[in-house]
Amino acid sequence: MTRVSFRKRDGLARTGTFEADGMPPVSLPAVAECQKIFPALATLAGTNLPLCAPKAIVSQFPPETGIQPVQIHPQLDNPAHSGDCVMVAGWHTATANPRTYVDWLIGLKEKTPVDTAWYAPASALPSTAAILCYSGFDLFDCTAVDLKSAQGRFCTPEGDFPKDALTSGICTCPGCAAGDLREHNRHALRQEIALVTRFIGQGEIRDLVESRCRLDAAQVAILRHLDRHFEFMEQVQPVARPGVLRANSGESMQRAEVRRFADRVIERYVPPKTDIAVLLPCSSKKPYSLSQSHRKYQQAVGGRAHELIVTSPLGLVPRELETVYPAGHYDVPVTGYWDAEECAVIAGILARYFQKHPYRRIIAHLEGGALKVARMAAEQCGIALEYTCTDHPSANTALNALDAALAGERRVKDDRLHGMISYQFNCDIDTKGTTLRGHFPEVFYSRSNVQLFSIDTGTGMLRPTLDGWKIIPDGYRVYIDDFIPEGDILIPGVVSADPAIRDGDEVLIVGLRALGTGRAALTADEMQRSRRGVAVRVRKIKRV
Ligand SMILES: [Zn+2]
């Protein structure tokens, strides 16, 4: 028997524990003595079949059944079950061709239960550990680094060097101190795995991989090919993370969370009932409202227009969504210069938005790259812009021009709640009669003194109470069996779940004997494809 449990998941990467009978538990990701954990490895046949071998050949060597690890291959039906450790032999050869690496990975991930540990034998080096964990592998051995030692190569996360680097001062580990290359290389691998584990724990593995891949063209290509499979990558990304989203590279714009935000702003979000919009620049302080410049813009607008912030890499952030992940969480290098690809992607987002939501007047209170993007978008969808910036957007002349441009326009009702509900729960509901208390961004929404929603100040997401759920007509429901939950909802208790649910989404738990609120720990699809573990972290349960 083997058991797998995950503590923290970050896209395909995860931390957790793998247990095999008679062995101490292994914390994942790990470099382990896999020959000891899996005695069968010594005699396992068929492990030298290349990943690219055609089905006709692979099917002549079916993997042995009933042993761990379970061999999986791109051309074979999935033989693994929940709790197994699966092994992809020869994975180190996959990196040579990034496109097939990604095709094989997605094919294998889609046919294998989520709650399995993934072993890549003879693959991990200090320079590949991050991308391997990002790809969803969590168990490794020392074979690849030992081979490097035999070849006289000194390994670091940035690549490897001739062995005289051992005395160069690059590293001061016990292996280097003893002049022992093999010990240094093993130490460097364990150290990198420890660092990767830390980044996964913080929900920042993507940021580490964007940094680590720079010295290896194949790794950059793998990252880009994975991003191109948006539907697959979007499914596995949590709806919110606790930390900062560092948009410091060209790849950041293609991150699934970034694209998902833009798509939801266009497809789900419902703007307030007004026909006048003001396009504003972003601020490095988040949420924007807390910055000096945005206080000035808001004062000049005076509630007489719908405020839309033009920003890279997210595209367009309606004022109501400024606290929501990742709008309230991204950090981007500010140079004032926007490159051609950035301009094209963001202009495309603006054009799609204005095609879906026409306004009578659109005022561009912008300069530099953001202004260029707004002009490109206006041309694409055949709309006319008005301009109020002859100076810096927060200079008095510009602010006065903005104020004057809005003279005579009526005030728009500020309805942050309506915008946030439409974005998060994909519905257009009447928020009439709701009142707000608290201090922005930590606010609570009530109606007739009954609290409906609070805001999670970490993620900026709405947290409905059971009364709040009454006004959200459908979606984001997890249906459970006929029982009264004590503690979190475990996977076997789930009957069905709305396919839109992602890791971290607020959900309503619906059972014959109980109703509850909580946060999904898995996507709906994973709840169906796993056997063990937590499906929903419960906040409140009520008997019905
Ligand atoms: Zn060392």
Tab-separated table of N, CA and C in Angstrom, residues 254-405:
chain	number	residue	atom	x	y	z
A	254	GLN	N	1.510	35.931	-20.510
A	254	GLN	CA	0.828	34.709	-20.962
A	254	GLN	C	0.440	33.802	-19.800
A	255	ARG	N	0.736	34.212	-18.571
A	255	ARG	CA	0.356	33.392	-17.410
A	255	ARG	C	-1.142	33.156	-17.422
A	256	ALA	N	-1.539	31.927	-17.087
A	256	ALA	CA	-2.968	31.594	-17.147
A	256	ALA	C	-3.807	32.518	-16.264
A	257	GLU	N	-3.291	32.908	-15.096
A	257	GLU	CA	-4.094	33.778	-14.206
A	257	GLU	C	-4.316	35.143	-14.827
A	258	VAL	N	-3.296	35.615	-15.584
A	258	VAL	CA	-3.387	36.933	-16.209
A	258	VAL	C	-4.430	36.892	-17.326
A	259	ARG	N	-4.352	35.833	-18.134
A	259	ARG	CA	-5.312	35.701	-19.228
A	259	ARG	C	-6.719	35.438	-18.708
A	260	ARG	N	-6.814	34.639	-17.639
A	260	ARG	CA	-8.132	34.346	-17.056
A	260	ARG	C	-8.782	35.637	-16.558
A	261	PHE	N	-7.982	36.516	-15.945
A	261	PHE	CA	-8.534	37.792	-15.454
A	261	PHE	C	-9.124	38.587	-16.617
A	262	ALA	N	-8.339	38.734	-17.691
A	262	ALA	CA	-8.817	39.519	-18.846
A	262	ALA	C	-10.072	38.889	-19.439
A	263	ASP	N	-10.067	37.543	-19.573
A	263	ASP	CA	-11.242	36.859	-20.139
A	263	ASP	C	-12.478	37.089	-19.278
A	264	ARG	N	-12.306	36.992	-17.956
A	264	ARG	CA	-13.477	37.150	-17.071
A	264	ARG	C	-13.977	38.583	-17.054
A	265	VAL	N	-13.070	39.558	-17.183
A	265	VAL	CA	-13.496	40.963	-17.247
A	265	VAL	C	-14.376	41.155	-18.486
A	266	ILE	N	-14.018	40.484	-19.581
A	266	ILE	CA	-14.791	40.645	-20.815
A	266	ILE	C	-16.051	39.768	-20.797
A	267	GLU	N	-15.916	38.525	-20.340
A	267	GLU	CA	-17.020	37.588	-20.483
A	267	GLU	C	-18.008	37.592	-19.312
A	268	ARG	N	-17.504	37.834	-18.081
A	268	ARG	CA	-18.398	37.708	-16.922
A	268	ARG	C	-18.809	39.054	-16.344
A	269	TYR	N	-17.866	39.944	-16.235
A	269	TYR	CA	-18.062	41.194	-15.510
A	269	TYR	C	-19.191	42.034	-16.140
A	270	VAL	N	-20.060	42.586	-15.291
A	270	VAL	CA	-21.142	43.456	-15.769
A	270	VAL	C	-20.892	44.867	-15.234
A	271	PRO	N	-20.626	45.836	-16.137
A	271	PRO	CA	-20.337	47.202	-15.679
A	271	PRO	C	-21.589	47.901	-15.156
A	272	PRO	N	-21.416	48.992	-14.410
A	272	PRO	CA	-22.584	49.726	-13.911
A	272	PRO	C	-23.333	50.386	-15.060
A	273	LYS	N	-24.590	50.826	-14.758
A	273	LYS	CA	-25.405	51.420	-15.825
A	273	LYS	C	-24.997	52.870	-16.039
A	274	THR	N	-24.002	53.056	-16.879
A	274	THR	CA	-23.580	54.403	-17.243
A	274	THR	C	-23.042	54.327	-18.659
A	275	ASP	N	-23.076	55.448	-19.365
A	275	ASP	CA	-22.584	55.388	-20.745
A	275	ASP	C	-21.358	56.270	-20.938
A	276	ILE	N	-20.663	56.558	-19.823
A	276	ILE	CA	-19.443	57.335	-19.951
A	276	ILE	C	-18.307	56.675	-19.155
A	277	ALA	N	-17.163	56.502	-19.800
A	277	ALA	CA	-16.030	55.825	-19.166
A	277	ALA	C	-14.807	56.734	-19.167
A	278	VAL	N	-13.995	56.595	-18.110
A	278	VAL	CA	-12.700	57.283	-18.067
A	278	VAL	C	-11.612	56.223	-17.966
A	279	LEU	N	-10.652	56.267	-18.897
A	279	LEU	CA	-9.514	55.349	-18.844
A	279	LEU	C	-8.411	56.027	-18.038
A	280	LEU	N	-7.919	55.317	-17.018
A	280	LEU	CA	-6.916	55.890	-16.116
A	280	LEU	C	-5.647	55.048	-16.112
A	281	PRO	N	-4.510	55.664	-15.791
A	281	PRO	CA	-3.276	54.881	-15.671
A	281	PRO	C	-3.268	54.098	-14.352
A	282	CYS	N	-2.413	53.084	-14.247
A	282	CYS	CA	-2.334	52.314	-13.002
A	282	CYS	C	-1.410	53.039	-12.022
A	283	SER	N	-1.272	52.471	-10.846
A	283	SER	CA	-0.304	53.010	-9.883
A	283	SER	C	0.467	51.824	-9.336
A	284	SER	N	1.676	52.069	-8.842
A	284	SER	CA	2.423	50.917	-8.322
A	284	SER	C	1.813	50.461	-6.998
A	285	LYS	N	1.174	51.363	-6.258
A	285	LYS	CA	0.513	50.965	-5.019
A	285	LYS	C	-0.801	50.247	-5.344
A	286	LYS	N	-1.051	49.149	-4.639
A	286	LYS	CA	-2.284	48.397	-4.847
A	286	LYS	C	-3.013	48.268	-3.513
A	287	PRO	N	-4.350	48.240	-3.480
A	287	PRO	CA	-5.204	48.645	-4.594
A	287	PRO	C	-4.963	50.111	-4.979
A	288	TYR	N	-5.234	50.404	-6.271
A	288	TYR	CA	-4.916	51.726	-6.815
A	288	TYR	C	-5.494	52.862	-5.975
A	289	SER	N	-6.730	52.642	-5.453
A	289	SER	CA	-7.428	53.691	-4.689
A	289	SER	C	-6.607	54.247	-3.544
A	290	LEU	N	-5.667	53.441	-3.036
A	290	LEU	CA	-4.887	53.892	-1.894
A	290	LEU	C	-3.693	54.752	-2.314
A	291	SER	N	-3.494	54.938	-3.631
A	291	SER	CA	-2.357	55.762	-4.077
A	291	SER	C	-2.771	57.229	-4.148
A	292	GLN	N	-1.792	58.100	-4.023
A	292	GLN	CA	-2.030	59.552	-4.110
A	292	GLN	C	-2.660	59.922	-5.451
A	293	SER	N	-2.064	59.378	-6.553
A	293	SER	CA	-2.542	59.764	-7.878
A	293	SER	C	-4.013	59.366	-8.062
A	294	HIS	N	-4.389	58.179	-7.600
A	294	HIS	CA	-5.782	57.746	-7.800
A	294	HIS	C	-6.766	58.524	-6.935
A	295	ARG	N	-6.314	58.990	-5.761
A	295	ARG	CA	-7.199	59.873	-4.972
A	295	ARG	C	-7.532	61.113	-5.792
A	296	LYS	N	-6.495	61.633	-6.480
A	296	LYS	CA	-6.710	62.840	-7.304
A	296	LYS	C	-7.645	62.547	-8.480
A	297	TYR	N	-7.424	61.401	-9.150
A	297	TYR	CA	-8.296	61.061	-10.293
A	297	TYR	C	-9.739	60.936	-9.816
A	298	GLN	N	-9.924	60.231	-8.685
A	298	GLN	CA	-11.292	59.988	-8.213
A	298	GLN	C	-11.981	61.287	-7.827
A	299	GLN	N	-11.172	62.206	-7.263
A	299	GLN	CA	-11.719	63.507	-6.910
A	299	GLN	C	-12.152	64.270	-8.174
A	300	ALA	N	-11.302	64.201	-9.207
A	300	ALA	CA	-11.615	64.923	-10.452
A	300	ALA	C	-12.828	64.308	-11.157
A	301	VAL	N	-12.914	62.978	-11.136
A	301	VAL	CA	-14.043	62.316	-11.807
A	301	VAL	C	-15.329	62.563	-11.015
A	302	GLY	N	-15.225	62.548	-9.699
A	302	GLY	CA	-16.379	62.851	-8.851
A	302	GLY	C	-17.559	61.909	-9.087
A	303	GLY	N	-17.260	60.655	-9.412
A	303	GLY	CA	-18.334	59.668	-9.576
A	303	GLY	C	-19.166	59.875	-10.829
A	304	ARG	N	-18.704	60.727	-11.752
A	304	ARG	CA	-19.525	61.029	-12.934
A	304	ARG	C	-19.203	60.139	-14.129
A	305	ALA	N	-18.349	59.141	-13.941
A	305	ALA	CA	-18.014	58.225	-15.046
A	305	ALA	C	-17.566	56.893	-14.466
A	306	HIS	N	-17.592	55.875	-15.300
A	306	HIS	CA	-17.085	54.561	-14.895
A	306	HIS	C	-15.579	54.558	-15.065
A	307	GLU	N	-14.852	54.229	-13.999
A	307	GLU	CA	-13.390	54.292	-14.030
A	307	GLU	C	-12.804	52.945	-14.439
A	308	LEU	N	-11.975	52.965	-15.488
A	308	LEU	CA	-11.320	51.754	-15.995
A	308	LEU	C	-9.815	52.005	-16.021
A	309	ILE	N	-9.039	51.140	-15.397
A	309	ILE	CA	-7.599	51.349	-15.323
A	309	ILE	C	-6.916	50.515	-16.402
A	310	VAL	N	-6.098	51.188	-17.224
A	310	VAL	CA	-5.371	50.507	-18.303
A	310	VAL	C	-3.996	50.129	-17.770
A	311	THR	N	-3.663	48.832	-17.815
A	311	THR	CA	-2.424	48.394	-17.170
A	311	THR	C	-1.858	47.145	-17.828
A	312	SER	N	-0.557	47.003	-17.710
A	312	SER	CA	0.103	45.788	-18.177
A	312	SER	C	0.502	44.988	-16.945
A	313	PRO	N	0.371	43.658	-16.939
A	313	PRO	CA	-0.058	42.799	-18.044
A	313	PRO	C	-1.556	42.486	-18.044
A	314	LEU	N	-2.358	43.038	-17.117
A	314	LEU	CA	-3.750	42.588	-16.989
A	314	LEU	C	-4.662	43.146	-18.076
A	315	GLY	N	-4.306	44.301	-18.657
A	315	GLY	CA	-5.143	44.878	-19.708
A	315	GLY	C	-6.007	45.980	-19.145
A	316	LEU	N	-7.169	45.571	-18.602
A	316	LEU	CA	-8.145	46.551	-18.154
A	316	LEU	C	-8.682	46.111	-16.788
A	317	VAL	N	-8.598	47.003	-15.806
A	317	VAL	CA	-9.139	46.690	-14.483
A	317	VAL	C	-10.255	47.684	-14.151
A	318	PRO	N	-11.538	47.244	-14.191
A	318	PRO	CA	-12.618	48.128	-13.746
A	318	PRO	C	-12.395	48.478	-12.270
A	319	ARG	N	-12.722	49.703	-11.893
A	319	ARG	CA	-12.477	50.161	-10.512
A	319	ARG	C	-13.003	49.172	-9.476
A	320	GLU	N	-14.174	48.571	-9.737
A	320	GLU	CA	-14.779	47.673	-8.743
A	320	GLU	C	-13.919	46.431	-8.485
A	321	LEU	N	-13.047	46.090	-9.447
A	321	LEU	CA	-12.272	44.847	-9.306
A	321	LEU	C	-10.840	45.105	-8.832
A	322	GLU	N	-10.551	46.311	-8.367
A	322	GLU	CA	-9.160	46.650	-8.071
A	322	GLU	C	-8.559	45.867	-6.904
A	323	THR	N	-9.409	45.301	-6.030
A	323	THR	CA	-8.828	44.539	-4.915
A	323	THR	C	-8.707	43.050	-5.236
A	324	VAL	N	-9.380	42.623	-6.320
A	324	VAL	CA	-9.474	41.190	-6.620
A	324	VAL	C	-8.136	40.664	-7.179
A	325	TYR	N	-7.762	39.453	-6.791
A	325	TYR	CA	-6.558	38.839	-7.342
A	325	TYR	C	-6.704	38.649	-8.841
A	326	PRO	N	-5.723	38.925	-9.691
A	326	PRO	CA	-4.411	39.477	-9.354
A	326	PRO	C	-4.335	41.005	-9.468
A	327	ALA	N	-5.504	41.692	-9.631
A	327	ALA	CA	-5.459	43.142	-9.852
A	327	ALA	C	-4.841	43.883	-8.667
A	328	GLY	N	-5.092	43.357	-7.467
A	328	GLY	CA	-4.533	44.026	-6.293
A	328	GLY	C	-3.182	43.478	-5.881
A	329	HIS	N	-2.593	42.608	-6.711
A	329	HIS	CA	-1.434	41.834	-6.263
A	329	HIS	C	-0.245	41.812	-7.210
A	330	TYR	N	-0.366	42.448	-8.388
A	330	TYR	CA	0.733	42.286	-9.335
A	330	TYR	C	1.768	43.399	-9.164
A	331	ASP	N	2.977	43.068	-9.563
A	331	ASP	CA	4.045	44.049	-9.536
A	331	ASP	C	4.730	43.960	-10.890
A	332	VAL	N	5.025	45.101	-11.485
A	332	VAL	CA	5.533	45.105	-12.845
A	332	VAL	C	6.612	46.192	-12.941
A	333	PRO	N	7.695	45.938	-13.682
A	333	PRO	CA	8.716	46.984	-13.801
A	333	PRO	C	8.178	48.164	-14.602
A	334	VAL	N	8.285	49.358	-14.062
A	334	VAL	CA	7.721	50.537	-14.731
A	334	VAL	C	8.831	51.310	-15.429
A	335	THR	N	8.740	51.375	-16.760
A	335	THR	CA	9.733	52.140	-17.516
A	335	THR	C	9.044	53.207	-18.356
A	336	GLY	N	7.714	53.123	-18.465
A	336	GLY	CA	6.990	54.049	-19.333
A	336	GLY	C	6.960	53.563	-20.770
A	337	TYR	N	7.800	52.567	-21.087
A	337	TYR	CA	7.851	52.038	-22.449
A	337	TYR	C	7.099	50.712	-22.505
A	338	TRP	N	6.194	50.554	-23.454
A	338	TRP	CA	5.488	49.281	-23.626
A	338	TRP	C	5.955	48.675	-24.948
A	339	ASP	N	6.377	47.414	-24.910
A	339	ASP	CA	6.878	46.828	-26.163
A	339	ASP	C	5.720	46.437	-27.089
A	340	ALA	N	6.080	46.098	-28.328
A	340	ALA	CA	5.067	45.897	-29.366
A	340	ALA	C	4.080	44.779	-29.008
A	341	GLU	N	4.597	43.678	-28.437
A	341	GLU	CA	3.712	42.554	-28.129
A	341	GLU	C	2.746	42.933	-27.010
A	342	GLU	N	3.295	43.617	-26.008
A	342	GLU	CA	2.499	44.099	-24.883
A	342	GLU	C	1.356	44.988	-25.398
A	343	CYS	N	1.711	45.928	-26.275
A	343	CYS	CA	0.711	46.846	-26.832
A	343	CYS	C	-0.371	46.070	-27.582
A	344	ALA	N	0.057	45.108	-28.404
A	344	ALA	CA	-0.906	44.365	-29.221
A	344	ALA	C	-1.863	43.571	-28.337
A	345	VAL	N	-1.327	42.875	-27.313
A	345	VAL	CA	-2.163	42.034	-26.447
A	345	VAL	C	-3.156	42.912	-25.682
A	346	ILE	N	-2.651	44.021	-25.112
A	346	ILE	CA	-3.511	44.838	-24.248
A	346	ILE	C	-4.527	45.635	-25.072
A	347	ALA	N	-4.112	46.123	-26.233
A	347	ALA	CA	-5.079	46.797	-27.119
A	347	ALA	C	-6.192	45.822	-27.498
A	348	GLY	N	-5.834	44.556	-27.716
A	348	GLY	CA	-6.827	43.530	-28.055
A	348	GLY	C	-7.850	43.358	-26.938
A	349	ILE	N	-7.379	43.382	-25.687
A	349	ILE	CA	-8.283	43.238	-24.537
A	349	ILE	C	-9.242	44.434	-24.481
A	350	LEU	N	-8.693	45.642	-24.633
A	350	LEU	CA	-9.541	46.847	-24.595
A	350	LEU	C	-10.585	46.823	-25.721
A	351	ALA	N	-10.130	46.427	-26.907
A	351	ALA	CA	-11.055	46.404	-28.052
A	351	ALA	C	-12.191	45.416	-27.813
A	352	ARG	N	-11.861	44.221	-27.276
A	352	ARG	CA	-12.907	43.226	-26.987
A	352	ARG	C	-13.885	43.775	-25.950
A	353	TYR	N	-13.344	44.460	-24.936
A	353	TYR	CA	-14.205	45.001	-23.882
A	353	TYR	C	-15.171	46.046	-24.454
A	354	PHE	N	-14.639	46.973	-25.264
A	354	PHE	CA	-15.500	48.056	-25.767
A	354	PHE	C	-16.486	47.560	-26.824
A	355	GLN	N	-16.160	46.466	-27.491
A	355	GLN	CA	-17.137	45.885	-28.407
A	355	GLN	C	-18.302	45.301	-27.623
A	356	LYS	N	-17.983	44.686	-26.482
A	356	LYS	CA	-19.055	44.075	-25.675
A	356	LYS	C	-19.824	45.143	-24.904
A	357	HIS	N	-19.115	46.172	-24.418
A	357	HIS	CA	-19.759	47.198	-23.589
A	357	HIS	C	-19.584	48.580	-24.221
A	358	PRO	N	-20.500	48.982	-25.098
A	358	PRO	CA	-20.355	50.289	-25.755
A	358	PRO	C	-20.660	51.433	-24.764
A	359	TYR	N	-19.898	52.509	-24.855
A	359	TYR	CA	-20.134	53.718	-24.057
A	359	TYR	C	-20.391	54.871	-25.022
A	360	ARG	N	-21.159	55.874	-24.563
A	360	ARG	CA	-21.414	57.071	-25.373
A	360	ARG	C	-20.150	57.909	-25.476
A	361	ARG	N	-19.440	58.059	-24.350
A	361	ARG	CA	-18.188	58.826	-24.339
A	361	ARG	C	-17.108	58.010	-23.647
A	362	ILE	N	-15.892	58.009	-24.217
A	362	ILE	CA	-14.753	57.376	-23.547
A	362	ILE	C	-13.630	58.409	-23.474
A	363	ILE	N	-13.277	58.783	-22.245
A	363	ILE	CA	-12.224	59.781	-22.048
A	363	ILE	C	-10.928	59.051	-21.709
A	364	ALA	N	-9.882	59.300	-22.495
A	364	ALA	CA	-8.582	58.675	-22.227
A	364	ALA	C	-7.743	59.650	-21.412
A	365	HIS	N	-7.699	59.422	-20.100
A	365	HIS	CA	-6.869	60.266	-19.230
A	365	HIS	C	-5.541	59.540	-19.029
A	366	LEU	N	-4.787	59.449	-20.112
A	366	LEU	CA	-3.607	58.574	-20.157
A	366	LEU	C	-2.448	59.278	-20.840
A	367	GLU	N	-1.273	58.694	-20.651
A	367	GLU	CA	-0.099	59.158	-21.393
A	367	GLU	C	0.767	57.936	-21.735
A	368	GLY	N	1.771	58.120	-22.570
A	368	GLY	CA	2.774	57.083	-22.852
A	368	GLY	C	2.183	55.817	-23.437
A	369	GLY	N	2.697	54.671	-22.946
A	369	GLY	CA	2.303	53.374	-23.483
A	369	GLY	C	0.814	53.109	-23.356
A	370	ALA	N	0.237	53.501	-22.201
A	370	ALA	CA	-1.191	53.240	-21.985
A	370	ALA	C	-2.041	54.021	-22.990
A	371	LEU	N	-1.617	55.247	-23.293
A	371	LEU	CA	-2.350	56.064	-24.268
A	371	LEU	C	-2.256	55.435	-25.663
A	372	LYS	N	-1.049	54.966	-25.996
A	372	LYS	CA	-0.842	54.330	-27.295
A	372	LYS	C	-1.771	53.117	-27.448
A	373	VAL	N	-1.849	52.329	-26.393
A	373	VAL	CA	-2.690	51.131	-26.398
A	373	VAL	C	-4.170	51.504	-26.573
A	374	ALA	N	-4.615	52.555	-25.862
A	374	ALA	CA	-6.017	52.984	-25.971
A	374	ALA	C	-6.327	53.432	-27.403
A	375	ARG	N	-5.378	54.142	-28.009
A	375	ARG	CA	-5.567	54.590	-29.401
A	375	ARG	C	-5.661	53.400	-30.353
A	376	MET	N	-4.778	52.407	-30.143
A	376	MET	CA	-4.812	51.206	-30.988
A	376	MET	C	-6.166	50.509	-30.863
A	377	ALA	N	-6.649	50.398	-29.616
A	377	ALA	CA	-7.928	49.706	-29.373
A	377	ALA	C	-9.081	50.472	-30.039
A	378	ALA	N	-9.056	51.813	-29.902
A	378	ALA	CA	-10.129	52.633	-30.479
A	378	ALA	C	-10.189	52.447	-31.987
A	379	GLU	N	-9.005	52.388	-32.591
A	379	GLU	CA	-8.950	52.192	-34.043
A	379	GLU	C	-9.504	50.815	-34.422
A	380	GLN	N	-9.107	49.788	-33.638
A	380	GLN	CA	-9.569	48.421	-33.921
A	380	GLN	C	-11.083	48.307	-33.882
A	381	CYS	N	-11.730	48.986	-32.913
A	381	CYS	CA	-13.185	48.789	-32.825
A	381	CYS	C	-13.964	50.024	-33.288
A	382	GLY	N	-13.271	50.953	-33.953
A	382	GLY	CA	-13.965	52.071	-34.586
A	382	GLY	C	-14.679	53.003	-33.623
A	383	ILE	N	-14.043	53.286	-32.472
A	383	ILE	CA	-14.661	54.226	-31.536
A	383	ILE	C	-13.787	55.478	-31.425
A	384	ALA	N	-14.398	56.593	-30.985
A	384	ALA	CA	-13.655	57.845	-30.837
A	384	ALA	C	-13.322	58.064	-29.369
A	385	LEU	N	-12.105	58.501	-29.105
A	385	LEU	CA	-11.693	58.799	-27.728
A	385	LEU	C	-11.644	60.308	-27.533
A	386	GLU	N	-11.878	60.757	-26.304
A	386	GLU	CA	-11.609	62.146	-25.942
A	386	GLU	C	-10.341	62.138	-25.089
A	387	TYR	N	-9.578	63.219	-25.165
A	387	TYR	CA	-8.306	63.252	-24.435
A	387	TYR	C	-8.286	64.396	-23.436
A	388	THR	N	-7.812	64.117	-22.222
A	388	THR	CA	-7.768	65.168	-21.200
A	388	THR	C	-6.361	65.369	-20.638
A	389	CYS	N	-5.371	64.647	-21.183
A	389	CYS	CA	-3.998	64.791	-20.682
A	389	CYS	C	-3.134	65.529	-21.684
A	390	THR	N	-2.711	66.731	-21.341
A	390	THR	CA	-1.689	67.380	-22.148
A	390	THR	C	-0.396	67.341	-21.355
A	391	ASP	N	-0.537	66.957	-20.111
A	391	ASP	CA	0.542	66.978	-19.135
A	391	ASP	C	0.549	65.609	-18.460
A	392	HIS	N	1.283	65.468	-17.386
A	392	HIS	CA	1.236	64.246	-16.578
A	392	HIS	C	-0.196	64.061	-16.051
A	393	PRO	N	-0.721	62.817	-16.064
A	393	PRO	CA	-2.139	62.620	-15.699
A	393	PRO	C	-2.507	63.178	-14.325
A	394	SER	N	-1.570	63.213	-13.374
A	394	SER	CA	-1.956	63.718	-12.054
A	394	SER	C	-1.565	65.186	-11.858
A	395	ALA	N	-1.103	65.846	-12.938
A	395	ALA	CA	-0.811	67.285	-12.844
A	395	ALA	C	-2.124	68.064	-12.809
A	396	ASN	N	-2.096	69.239	-12.203
A	396	ASN	CA	-3.329	70.013	-12.019
A	396	ASN	C	-4.029	70.341	-13.336
A	397	THR	N	-3.245	70.682	-14.370
A	397	THR	CA	-3.869	71.030	-15.652
A	397	THR	C	-4.670	69.859	-16.199
A	398	ALA	N	-4.071	68.655	-16.102
A	398	ALA	CA	-4.760	67.461	-16.614
A	398	ALA	C	-6.006	67.168	-15.774
A	399	LEU	N	-5.874	67.280	-14.448
A	399	LEU	CA	-7.011	67.000	-13.566
A	399	LEU	C	-8.145	68.000	-13.815
A	400	ASN	N	-7.778	69.255	-14.035
A	400	ASN	CA	-8.794	70.275	-14.334
A	400	ASN	C	-9.493	69.977	-15.658
A	401	ALA	N	-8.709	69.534	-16.636
A	401	ALA	CA	-9.292	69.196	-17.944
A	401	ALA	C	-10.269	68.026	-17.802
A	402	LEU	N	-9.900	67.042	-16.964
A	402	LEU	CA	-10.772	65.890	-16.737
A	402	LEU	C	-12.075	66.339	-16.064
A	403	ASP	N	-11.952	67.176	-15.059
A	403	ASP	CA	-13.118	67.716	-14.356
A	403	ASP	C	-14.028	68.474	-15.331
A	404	ALA	N	-13.408	69.311	-16.168
A	404	ALA	CA	-14.192	70.122	-17.118
A	404	ALA	C	-14.891	69.235	-18.142
A	405	ALA	N	-14.197	68.166	-18.588
A	405	ALA	CA	-14.786	67.274	-19.594
A	405	ALA	C	-16.043	66.595	-19.064
